[in-house]
Tab-separated table of C-alpha atoms and ligand atoms in Angstrom:
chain	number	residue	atom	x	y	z
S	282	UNK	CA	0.000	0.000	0.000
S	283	UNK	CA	1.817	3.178	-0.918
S	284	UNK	CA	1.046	5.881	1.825
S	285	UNK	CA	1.271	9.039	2.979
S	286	UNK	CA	1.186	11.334	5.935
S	287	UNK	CA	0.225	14.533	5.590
S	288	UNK	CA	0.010	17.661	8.708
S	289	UNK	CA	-1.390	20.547	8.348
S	290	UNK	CA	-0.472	23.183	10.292
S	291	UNK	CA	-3.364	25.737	12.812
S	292	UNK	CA	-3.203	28.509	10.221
S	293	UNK	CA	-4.316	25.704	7.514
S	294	UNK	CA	-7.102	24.435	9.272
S	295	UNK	CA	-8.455	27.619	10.962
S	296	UNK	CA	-11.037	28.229	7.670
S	297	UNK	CA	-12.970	26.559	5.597
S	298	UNK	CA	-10.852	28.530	2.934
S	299	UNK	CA	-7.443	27.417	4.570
S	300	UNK	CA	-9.049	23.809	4.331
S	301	UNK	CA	-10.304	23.585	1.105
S	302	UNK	CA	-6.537	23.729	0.384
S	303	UNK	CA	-5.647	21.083	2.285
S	304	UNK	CA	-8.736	18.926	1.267
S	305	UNK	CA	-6.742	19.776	-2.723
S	306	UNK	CA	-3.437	18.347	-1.249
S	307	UNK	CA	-5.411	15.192	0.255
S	308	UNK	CA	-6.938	15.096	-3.228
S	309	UNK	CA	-4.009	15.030	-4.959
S	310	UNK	CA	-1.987	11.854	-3.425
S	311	UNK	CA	-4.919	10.375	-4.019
S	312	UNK	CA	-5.201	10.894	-7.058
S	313	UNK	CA	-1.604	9.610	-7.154
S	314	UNK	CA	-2.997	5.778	-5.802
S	315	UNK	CA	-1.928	6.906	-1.568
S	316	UNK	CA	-3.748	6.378	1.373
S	317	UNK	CA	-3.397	9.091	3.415
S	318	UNK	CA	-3.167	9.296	6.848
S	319	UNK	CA	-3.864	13.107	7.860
S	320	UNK	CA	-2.651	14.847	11.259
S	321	UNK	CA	-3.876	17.858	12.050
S	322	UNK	CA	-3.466	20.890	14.590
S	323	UNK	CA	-6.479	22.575	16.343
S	324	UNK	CA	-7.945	25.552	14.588
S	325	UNK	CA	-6.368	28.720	14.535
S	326	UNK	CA	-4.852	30.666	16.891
S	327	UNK	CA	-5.740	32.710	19.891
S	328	UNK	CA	-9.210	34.059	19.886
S	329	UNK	CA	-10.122	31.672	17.059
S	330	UNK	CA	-12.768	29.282	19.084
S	331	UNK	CA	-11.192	26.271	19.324
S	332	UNK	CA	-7.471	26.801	19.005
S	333	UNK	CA	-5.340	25.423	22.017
S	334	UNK	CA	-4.530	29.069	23.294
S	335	UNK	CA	-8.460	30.072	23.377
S	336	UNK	CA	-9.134	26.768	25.308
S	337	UNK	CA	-6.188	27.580	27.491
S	338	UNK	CA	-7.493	31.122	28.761
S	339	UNK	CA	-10.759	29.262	29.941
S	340	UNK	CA	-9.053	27.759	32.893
S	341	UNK	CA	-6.627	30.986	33.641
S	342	UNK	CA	-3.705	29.727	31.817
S	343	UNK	CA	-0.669	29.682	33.301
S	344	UNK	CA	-2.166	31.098	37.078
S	345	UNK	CA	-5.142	28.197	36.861
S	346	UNK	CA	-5.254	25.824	39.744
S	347	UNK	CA	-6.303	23.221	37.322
S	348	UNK	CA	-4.012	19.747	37.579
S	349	UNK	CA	-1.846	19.033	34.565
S	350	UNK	CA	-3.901	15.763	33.586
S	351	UNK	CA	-6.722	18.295	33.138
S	352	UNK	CA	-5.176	20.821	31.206
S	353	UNK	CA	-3.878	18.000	28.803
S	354	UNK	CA	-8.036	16.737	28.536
S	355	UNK	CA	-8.797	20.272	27.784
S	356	UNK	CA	-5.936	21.094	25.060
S	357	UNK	CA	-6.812	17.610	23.677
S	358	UNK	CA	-10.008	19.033	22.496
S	359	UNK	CA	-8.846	21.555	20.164
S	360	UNK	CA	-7.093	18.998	17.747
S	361	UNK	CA	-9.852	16.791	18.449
S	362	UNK	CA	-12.406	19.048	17.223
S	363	UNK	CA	-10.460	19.775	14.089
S	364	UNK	CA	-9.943	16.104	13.096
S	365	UNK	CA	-13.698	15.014	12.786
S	366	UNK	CA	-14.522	18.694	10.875
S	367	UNK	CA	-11.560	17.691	8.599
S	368	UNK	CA	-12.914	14.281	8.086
S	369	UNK	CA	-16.278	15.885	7.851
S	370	UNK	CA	-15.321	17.935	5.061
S	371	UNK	CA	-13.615	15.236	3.438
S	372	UNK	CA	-16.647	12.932	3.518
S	373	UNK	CA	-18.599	15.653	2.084
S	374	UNK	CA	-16.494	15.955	-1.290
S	375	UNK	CA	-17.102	12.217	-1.050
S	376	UNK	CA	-13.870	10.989	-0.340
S	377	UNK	CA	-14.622	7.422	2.184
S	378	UNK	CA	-12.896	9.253	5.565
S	379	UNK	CA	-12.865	8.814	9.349
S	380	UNK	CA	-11.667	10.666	12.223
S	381	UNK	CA	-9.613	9.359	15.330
S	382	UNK	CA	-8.394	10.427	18.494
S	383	UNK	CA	-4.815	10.044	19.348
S	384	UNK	CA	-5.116	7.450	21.499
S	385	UNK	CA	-7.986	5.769	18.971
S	386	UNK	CA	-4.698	6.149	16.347
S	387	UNK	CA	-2.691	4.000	18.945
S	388	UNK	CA	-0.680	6.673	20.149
S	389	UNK	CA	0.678	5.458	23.621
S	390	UNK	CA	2.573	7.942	25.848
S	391	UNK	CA	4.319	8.153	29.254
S	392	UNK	CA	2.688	10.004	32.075
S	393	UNK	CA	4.329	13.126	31.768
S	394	UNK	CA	1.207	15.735	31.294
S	395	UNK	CA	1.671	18.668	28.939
S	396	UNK	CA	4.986	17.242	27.683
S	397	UNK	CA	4.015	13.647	27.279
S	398	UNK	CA	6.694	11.384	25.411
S	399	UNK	CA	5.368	9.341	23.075
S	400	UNK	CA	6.681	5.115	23.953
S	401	UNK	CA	5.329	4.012	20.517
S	402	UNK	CA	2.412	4.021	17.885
S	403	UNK	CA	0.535	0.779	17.314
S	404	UNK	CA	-0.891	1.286	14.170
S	405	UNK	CA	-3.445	-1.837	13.953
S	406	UNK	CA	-6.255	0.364	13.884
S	407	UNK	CA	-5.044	2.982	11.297
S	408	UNK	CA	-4.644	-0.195	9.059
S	409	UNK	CA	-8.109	-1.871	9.761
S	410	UNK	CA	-9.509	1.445	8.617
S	411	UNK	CA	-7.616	1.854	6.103
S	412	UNK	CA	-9.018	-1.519	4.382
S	413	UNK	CA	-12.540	0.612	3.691
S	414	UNK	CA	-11.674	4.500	3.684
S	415	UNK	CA	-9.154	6.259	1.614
S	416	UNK	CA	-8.205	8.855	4.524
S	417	UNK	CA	-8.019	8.715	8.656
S	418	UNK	CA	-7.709	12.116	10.190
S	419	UNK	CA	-5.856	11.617	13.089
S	420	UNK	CA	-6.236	14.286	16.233
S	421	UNK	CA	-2.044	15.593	16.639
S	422	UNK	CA	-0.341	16.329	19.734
S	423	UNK	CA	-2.144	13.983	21.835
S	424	UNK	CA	-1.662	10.473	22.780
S	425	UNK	CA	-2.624	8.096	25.905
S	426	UNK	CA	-0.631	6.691	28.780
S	427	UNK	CA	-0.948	2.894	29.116
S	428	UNK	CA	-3.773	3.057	31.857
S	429	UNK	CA	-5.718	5.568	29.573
S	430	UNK	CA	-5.182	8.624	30.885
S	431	UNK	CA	-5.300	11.614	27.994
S	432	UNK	CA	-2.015	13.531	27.356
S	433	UNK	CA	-0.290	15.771	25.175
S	434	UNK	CA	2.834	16.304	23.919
S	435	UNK	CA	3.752	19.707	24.171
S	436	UNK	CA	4.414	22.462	21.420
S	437	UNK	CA	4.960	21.909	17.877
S	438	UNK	CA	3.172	18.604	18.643
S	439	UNK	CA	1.337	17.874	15.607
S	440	UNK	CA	5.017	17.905	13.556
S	441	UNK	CA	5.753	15.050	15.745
S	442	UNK	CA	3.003	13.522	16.239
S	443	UNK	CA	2.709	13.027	11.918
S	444	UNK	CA	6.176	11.973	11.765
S	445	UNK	CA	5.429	9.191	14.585
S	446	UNK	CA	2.769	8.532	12.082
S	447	UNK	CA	4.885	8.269	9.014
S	448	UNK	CA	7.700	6.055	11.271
S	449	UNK	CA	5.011	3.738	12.382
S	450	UNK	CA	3.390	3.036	9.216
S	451	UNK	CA	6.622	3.495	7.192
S	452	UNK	CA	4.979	5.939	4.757
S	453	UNK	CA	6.688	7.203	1.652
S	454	UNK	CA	6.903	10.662	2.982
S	455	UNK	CA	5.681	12.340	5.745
S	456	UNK	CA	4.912	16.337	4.582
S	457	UNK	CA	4.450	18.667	6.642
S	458	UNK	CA	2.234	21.469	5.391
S	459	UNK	CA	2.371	25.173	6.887
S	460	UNK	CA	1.586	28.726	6.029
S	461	UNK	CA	5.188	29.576	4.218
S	462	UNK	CA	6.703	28.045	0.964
S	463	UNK	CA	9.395	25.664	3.079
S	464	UNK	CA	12.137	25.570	5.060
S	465	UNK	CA	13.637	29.590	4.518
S	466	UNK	CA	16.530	30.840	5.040
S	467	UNK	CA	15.266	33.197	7.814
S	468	UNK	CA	11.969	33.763	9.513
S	469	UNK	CA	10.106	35.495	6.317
S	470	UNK	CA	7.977	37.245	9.022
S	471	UNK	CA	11.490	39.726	9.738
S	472	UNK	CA	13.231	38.771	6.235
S	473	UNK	CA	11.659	39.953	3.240
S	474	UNK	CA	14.503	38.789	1.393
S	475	UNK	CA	14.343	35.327	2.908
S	476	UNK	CA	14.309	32.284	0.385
S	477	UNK	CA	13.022	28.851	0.823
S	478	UNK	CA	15.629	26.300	0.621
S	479	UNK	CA	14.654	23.338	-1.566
S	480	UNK	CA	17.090	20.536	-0.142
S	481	UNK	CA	18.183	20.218	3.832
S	482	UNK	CA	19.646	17.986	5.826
S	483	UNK	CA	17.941	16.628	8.620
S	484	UNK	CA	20.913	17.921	10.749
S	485	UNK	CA	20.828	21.391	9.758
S	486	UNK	CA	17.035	21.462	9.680
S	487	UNK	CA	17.159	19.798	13.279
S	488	UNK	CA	19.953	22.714	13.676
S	489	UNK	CA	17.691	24.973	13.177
S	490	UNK	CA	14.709	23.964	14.489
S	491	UNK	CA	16.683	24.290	18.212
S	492	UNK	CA	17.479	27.775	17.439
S	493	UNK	CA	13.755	28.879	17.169
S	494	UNK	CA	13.300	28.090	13.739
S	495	UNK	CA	9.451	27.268	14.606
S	496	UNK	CA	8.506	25.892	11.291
S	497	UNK	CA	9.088	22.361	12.161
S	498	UNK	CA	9.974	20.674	15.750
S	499	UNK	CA	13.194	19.562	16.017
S	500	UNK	CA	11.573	16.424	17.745
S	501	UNK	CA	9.773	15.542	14.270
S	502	UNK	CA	12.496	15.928	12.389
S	503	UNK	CA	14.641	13.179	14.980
S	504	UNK	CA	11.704	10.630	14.359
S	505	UNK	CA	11.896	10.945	10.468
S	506	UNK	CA	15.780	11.056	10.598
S	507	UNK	CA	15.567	7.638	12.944
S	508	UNK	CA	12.711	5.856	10.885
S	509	UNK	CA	14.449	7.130	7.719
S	510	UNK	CA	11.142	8.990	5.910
S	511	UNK	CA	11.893	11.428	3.928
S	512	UNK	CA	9.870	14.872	5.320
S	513	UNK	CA	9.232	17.658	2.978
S	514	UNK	CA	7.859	21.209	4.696
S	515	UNK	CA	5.575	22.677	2.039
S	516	UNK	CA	2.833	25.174	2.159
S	517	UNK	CA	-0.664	24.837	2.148
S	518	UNK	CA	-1.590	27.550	-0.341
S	519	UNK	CA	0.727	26.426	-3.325
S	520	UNK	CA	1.837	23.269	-5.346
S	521	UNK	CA	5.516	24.092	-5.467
S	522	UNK	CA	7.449	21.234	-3.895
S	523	UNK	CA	8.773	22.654	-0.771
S	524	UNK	CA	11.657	21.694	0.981
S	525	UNK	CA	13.074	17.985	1.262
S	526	UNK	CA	14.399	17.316	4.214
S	527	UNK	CA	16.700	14.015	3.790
S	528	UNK	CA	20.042	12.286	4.897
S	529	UNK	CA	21.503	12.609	1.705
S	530	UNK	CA	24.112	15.415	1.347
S	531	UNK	CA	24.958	14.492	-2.293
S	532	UNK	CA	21.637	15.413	-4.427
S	533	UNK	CA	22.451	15.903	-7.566
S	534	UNK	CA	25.725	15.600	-9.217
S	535	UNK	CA	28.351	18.494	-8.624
S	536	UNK	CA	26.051	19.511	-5.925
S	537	UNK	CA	27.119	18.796	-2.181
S	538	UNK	CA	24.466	21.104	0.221
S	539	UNK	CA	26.810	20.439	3.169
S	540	UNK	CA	29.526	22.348	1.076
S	541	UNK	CA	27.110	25.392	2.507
S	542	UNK	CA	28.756	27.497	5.201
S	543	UNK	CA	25.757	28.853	6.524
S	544	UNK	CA	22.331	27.515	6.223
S	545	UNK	CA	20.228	29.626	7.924
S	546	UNK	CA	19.677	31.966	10.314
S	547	UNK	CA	17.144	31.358	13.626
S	548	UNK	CA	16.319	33.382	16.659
S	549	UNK	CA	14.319	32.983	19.807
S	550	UNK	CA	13.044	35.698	21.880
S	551	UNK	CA	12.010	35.899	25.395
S	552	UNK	CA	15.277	35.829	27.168
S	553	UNK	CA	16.534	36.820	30.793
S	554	UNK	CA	19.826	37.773	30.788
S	555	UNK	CA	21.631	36.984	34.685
S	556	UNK	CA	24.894	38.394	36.109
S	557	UNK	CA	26.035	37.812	39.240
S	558	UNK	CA	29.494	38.769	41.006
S	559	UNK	CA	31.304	37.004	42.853
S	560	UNK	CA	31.892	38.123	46.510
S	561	UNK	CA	34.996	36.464	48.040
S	562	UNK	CA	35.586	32.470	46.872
S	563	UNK	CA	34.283	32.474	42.957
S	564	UNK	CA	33.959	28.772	42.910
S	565	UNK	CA	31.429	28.896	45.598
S	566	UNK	CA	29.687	31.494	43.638
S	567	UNK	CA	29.398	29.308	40.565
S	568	UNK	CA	27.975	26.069	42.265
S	569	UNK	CA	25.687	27.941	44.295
S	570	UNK	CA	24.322	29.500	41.089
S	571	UNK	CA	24.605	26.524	39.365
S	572	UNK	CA	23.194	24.372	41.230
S	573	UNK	CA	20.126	26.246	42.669
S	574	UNK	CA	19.350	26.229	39.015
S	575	UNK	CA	19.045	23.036	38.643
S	576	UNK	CA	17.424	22.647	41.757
S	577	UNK	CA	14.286	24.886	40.724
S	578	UNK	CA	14.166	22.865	36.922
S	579	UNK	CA	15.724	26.565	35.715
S	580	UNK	CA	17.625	25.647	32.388
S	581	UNK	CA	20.656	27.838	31.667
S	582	UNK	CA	22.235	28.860	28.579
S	583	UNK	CA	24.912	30.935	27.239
S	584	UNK	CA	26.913	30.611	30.649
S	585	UNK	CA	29.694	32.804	30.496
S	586	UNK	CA	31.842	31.650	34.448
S	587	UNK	CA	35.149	33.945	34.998
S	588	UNK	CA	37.269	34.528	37.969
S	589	UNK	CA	34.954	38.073	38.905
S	590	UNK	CA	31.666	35.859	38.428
S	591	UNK	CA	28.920	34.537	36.360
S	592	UNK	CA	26.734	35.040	33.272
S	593	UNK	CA	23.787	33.010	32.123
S	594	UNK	CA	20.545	33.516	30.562
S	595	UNK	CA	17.160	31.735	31.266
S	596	UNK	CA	13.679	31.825	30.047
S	597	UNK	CA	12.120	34.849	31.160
S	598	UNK	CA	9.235	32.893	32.448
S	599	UNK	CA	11.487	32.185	35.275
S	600	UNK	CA	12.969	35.719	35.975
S	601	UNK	CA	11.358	36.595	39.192
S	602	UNK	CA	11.876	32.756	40.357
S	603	UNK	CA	15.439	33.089	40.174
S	604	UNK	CA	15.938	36.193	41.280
S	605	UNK	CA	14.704	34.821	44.667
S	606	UNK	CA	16.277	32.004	44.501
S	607	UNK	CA	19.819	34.548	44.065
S	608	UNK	CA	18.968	36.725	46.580
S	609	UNK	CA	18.170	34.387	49.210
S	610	UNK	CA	21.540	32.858	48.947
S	611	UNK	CA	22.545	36.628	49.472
S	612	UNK	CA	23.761	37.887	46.012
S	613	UNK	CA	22.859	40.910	44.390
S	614	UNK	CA	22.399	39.793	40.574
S	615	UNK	CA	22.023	41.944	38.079
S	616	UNK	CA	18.787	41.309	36.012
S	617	UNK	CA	18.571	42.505	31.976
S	618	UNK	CA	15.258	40.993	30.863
S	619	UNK	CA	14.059	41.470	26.759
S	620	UNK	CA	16.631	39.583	25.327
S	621	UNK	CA	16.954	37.493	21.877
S	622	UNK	CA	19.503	34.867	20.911
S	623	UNK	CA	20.263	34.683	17.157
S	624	UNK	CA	22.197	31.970	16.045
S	625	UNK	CA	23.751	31.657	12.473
S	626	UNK	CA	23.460	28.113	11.718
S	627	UNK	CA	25.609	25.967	8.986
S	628	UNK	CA	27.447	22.249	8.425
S	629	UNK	CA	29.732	24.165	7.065
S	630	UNK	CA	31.037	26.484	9.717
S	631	UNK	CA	33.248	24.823	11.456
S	632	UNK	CA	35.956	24.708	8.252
S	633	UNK	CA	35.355	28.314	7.490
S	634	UNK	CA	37.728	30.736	9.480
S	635	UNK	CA	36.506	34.053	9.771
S	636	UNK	CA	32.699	33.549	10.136
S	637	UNK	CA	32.731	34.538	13.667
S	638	UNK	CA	34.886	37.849	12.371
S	639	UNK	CA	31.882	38.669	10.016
S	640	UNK	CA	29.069	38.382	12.285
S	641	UNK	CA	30.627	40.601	14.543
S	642	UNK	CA	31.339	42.847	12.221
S	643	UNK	CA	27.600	42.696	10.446
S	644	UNK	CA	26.537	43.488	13.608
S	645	UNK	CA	28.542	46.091	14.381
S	646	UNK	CA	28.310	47.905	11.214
S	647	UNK	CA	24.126	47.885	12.124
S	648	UNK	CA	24.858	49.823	15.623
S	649	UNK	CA	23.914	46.680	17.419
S	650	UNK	CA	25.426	45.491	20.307
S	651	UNK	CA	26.449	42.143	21.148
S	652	UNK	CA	25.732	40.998	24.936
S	653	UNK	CA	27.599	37.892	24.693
S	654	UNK	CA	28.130	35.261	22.139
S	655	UNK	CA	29.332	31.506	22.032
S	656	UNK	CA	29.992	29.168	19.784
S	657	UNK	CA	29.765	25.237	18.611
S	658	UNK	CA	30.783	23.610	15.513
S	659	UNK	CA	27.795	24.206	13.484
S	660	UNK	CA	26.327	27.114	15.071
S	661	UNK	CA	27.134	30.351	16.490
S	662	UNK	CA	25.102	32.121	18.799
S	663	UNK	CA	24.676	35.764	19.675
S	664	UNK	CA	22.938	37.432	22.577
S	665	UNK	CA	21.297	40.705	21.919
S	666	UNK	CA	18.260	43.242	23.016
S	667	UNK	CA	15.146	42.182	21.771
S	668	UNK	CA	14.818	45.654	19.901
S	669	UNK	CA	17.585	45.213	17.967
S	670	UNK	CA	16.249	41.772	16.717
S	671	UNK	CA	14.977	42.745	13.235
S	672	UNK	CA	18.287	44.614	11.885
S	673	UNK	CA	20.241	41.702	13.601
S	674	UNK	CA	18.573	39.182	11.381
S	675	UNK	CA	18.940	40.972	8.794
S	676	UNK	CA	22.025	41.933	8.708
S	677	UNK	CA	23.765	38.467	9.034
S	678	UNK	CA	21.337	36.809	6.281
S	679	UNK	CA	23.017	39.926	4.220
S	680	UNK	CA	26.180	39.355	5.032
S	681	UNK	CA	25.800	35.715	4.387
S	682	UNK	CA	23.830	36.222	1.274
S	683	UNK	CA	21.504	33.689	1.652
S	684	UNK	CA	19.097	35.685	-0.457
S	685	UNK	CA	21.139	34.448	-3.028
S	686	UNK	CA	20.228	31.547	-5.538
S	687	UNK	CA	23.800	30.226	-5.173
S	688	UNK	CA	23.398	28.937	-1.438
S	689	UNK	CA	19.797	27.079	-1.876
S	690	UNK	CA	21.190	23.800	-2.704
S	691	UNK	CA	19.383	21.662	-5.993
S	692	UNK	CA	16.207	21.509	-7.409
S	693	UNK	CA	14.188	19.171	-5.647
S	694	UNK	CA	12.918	16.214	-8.230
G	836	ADP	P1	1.857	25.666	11.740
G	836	ADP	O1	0.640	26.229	12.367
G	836	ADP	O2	1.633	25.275	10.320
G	836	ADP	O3	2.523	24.586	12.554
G	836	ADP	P2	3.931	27.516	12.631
G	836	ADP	O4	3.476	28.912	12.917
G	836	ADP	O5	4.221	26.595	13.759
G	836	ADP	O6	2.872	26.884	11.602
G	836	ADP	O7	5.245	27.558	11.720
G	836	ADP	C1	5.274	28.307	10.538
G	836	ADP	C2	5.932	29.658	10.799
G	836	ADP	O8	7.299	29.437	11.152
G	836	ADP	C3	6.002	30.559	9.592
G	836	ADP	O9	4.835	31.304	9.426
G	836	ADP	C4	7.234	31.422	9.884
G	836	ADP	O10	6.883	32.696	10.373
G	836	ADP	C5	7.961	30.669	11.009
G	836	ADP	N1	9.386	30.436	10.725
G	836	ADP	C6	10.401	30.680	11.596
G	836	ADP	N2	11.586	30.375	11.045
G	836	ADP	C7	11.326	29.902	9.801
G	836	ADP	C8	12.152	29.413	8.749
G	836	ADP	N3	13.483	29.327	8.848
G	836	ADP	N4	11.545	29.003	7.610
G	836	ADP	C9	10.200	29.071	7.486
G	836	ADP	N5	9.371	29.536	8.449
G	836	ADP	C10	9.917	29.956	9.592
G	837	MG	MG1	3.985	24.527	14.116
């Protein structure tokens, strides 16, 4: 049986416009002799009806005093919802459909509420349904623990949930459709100059993803990578092909993509930046800090530790949390909130000497000023005010010139 899997995205689903082009896409592989197994996200986004955020703000999200099984039955709803309207509208251009819940689908998860890992997929039903209907629309993000208990499996879910999907039933591709032409080269929403790229590896993609790169979750992209299916990103409102996401480096002859430098470049906004000095012994200082941390589930990044004392960043949803936690251990820490990482991602970086010159120097050149920075082999990371996010972004997709044709890799075929 040749099969698909095919997401599609809030924004895609949130009309009956928005699905009407996703119903053509469903159309269309079958057309082609699949069976398609669709995932989908719940409706819209906040202040549409049924979109997770709306059904959030019913029960006072995040200062509720709901448990976190609840919450997880509530946000199950929204994707539920949008599955049997899907299949609805499906069945009523007369293609044979059904609609199932994630645990219905088989999806079995451990206990962990709101971030729920998923321990497998048993596809038996999907199969059994598949024998009489062309399509099952299966609710994303949500799954069941082994004694039945709804979960769900945190942000970006849906992404994951269709490429545990396309693992489990070993489908010929898994595609993942959204509101943008593909994978770009920078969030289009701040680069107007921003191109899709056509072929990626799972790697960079994965790369990316981390950095804030929301159009996929890095999670998804793991599963396909694992399960070896290839995943395209395409958009909802188009037929062009998207980007392929595969473990190939070599597409086409002459063309290697990891010969890129840079591939792309992500931010994430939303961060605390934390500075504390150190008083008298500075190792004390840095496993106090350190440690409290990770006591209070506080994850650090960008930790900067020097003889005169520490720098880190968090999540600003934790500012005020560790700021006690600092000052009750009696240091004075000094607190700059509306932050934004930007990293400049590539395979490529790591043989290229001077890319950490010219992102300084983009940066510069903009007025912008660099907080701190670090560094890995395929990624380098700068920390910056939120304000200055735009022109940052910018700036380093010119100086890479990734708006050029040069850098996006092969035709996909
Ligand atoms: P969906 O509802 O389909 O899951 P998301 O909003 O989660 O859609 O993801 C799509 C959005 O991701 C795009 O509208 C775009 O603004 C954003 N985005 C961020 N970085 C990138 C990138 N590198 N390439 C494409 N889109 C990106
Ligand atoms: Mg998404």
């Amino acid at each position: 049986m040749k099969l698909l899997v095919q997401k599609f995205g809030g924004t895609s689903v949130r009309d009956a416009e928005g699905r009407s082009r996703a119903i053509a896409h469903v159309k269309k592989a079958r057309q082609e002799g699949y069976k398609v197994v669709v995932t989908v996200s719940a409706m819209g986004r906040l202040g549409d009806p049924y979109s997770t955020d709306t059904l959030l703000s019913l029960i006072d999200y995040p200062n509720g005093t709901i448990s976190s099984k609840e919450q997880d039955l509530l946000m199950s709803c929204g994707e539920t919802i949008s599955s049997i309207v899907f299949s609805h509208e499906l069945s009523k251009e007369g293609i044979p459909s059904v609609s199932l819940t994630g645990a219905q689908a088989g999806f079995v998860t451990n206990k962990d509420f709101t971030k729920a890992k998923i321990l497998r997929v048993n596809p038996s039903r999907i199969f059994k349904e598949l024998k009489t209907k062309d399509v099952v629309v299966v609710a994303g993000f949500q799954g069941q623990t082994e004694d039945g208990e709804t979960t769900t499996i945190g942000r970006g879910g849906s992404d994951t949930s269709a490429a545990a999907l396309g693992a489990a039933l070993s489908a010929e591709f898994i595609d993942i459709f959204t509101d943008v032409d593909g994978i770009m080269t920078a969030d289009p929403r701040l680069v107007q100059s921003a191109r899709p790229i056509n072929t990626i590896t799972y790697n960079e993609i994965c790369n990316l993803a981390y950095q804030g790169a929301k159009v996929i979750h890095p999670r998804a992209v793991e599963i396909a990578m694992y399960a070896k299916v290839p995943l395209r990103v395409r958009s909802t409102y188009s037929d062009l092909p998207g980007t392929l996401v595969t473990g190939l480096r070599q597409v086409k002859e002459g063309q290697d993509i990891s010969d890129r430098t840079v591939t792309g470049i992500a931010h994430m906004l939303g961060i605390t930046q934390i500075k504390v000095q150190s008083k008298d012994d500075p190792s004390i200082l840095q496993s106090d800090v350190f440690k409290s941390m990770a006591s209070a589930n506080i994850s650090v990044d960008f930790i900067n530790i020097s003889p005169s004392g520490v720098v880190y960043t968090i999540d600003k949803l934790y500012t005020q949390k560790a700021e006690r936690i600092l000052r009750d251990l009696g240091y004075e820490p000094e607190i700059r909130e509306g932050c934004a990482k930007v990293s400049t991602v590539g395979a490529g970086i790591a043989g290229y000497p001077g890319v950490t010159a010219k992102i300084v120097q983009a940066l510069t050149d903009s007025g912008i000023q660099i907080l701190q920075s670090a560094d890995s082999h395929t990624t380098i990371w700068v920390l910056i005010k939120e304000e200055d996010l735009v022109p940052a972004v910018n700036a380093l997709h010119d100086a890479f010139e990734l708006n050029k044709d040069a850098l996006k890799g092969e035709t996909m075929t």
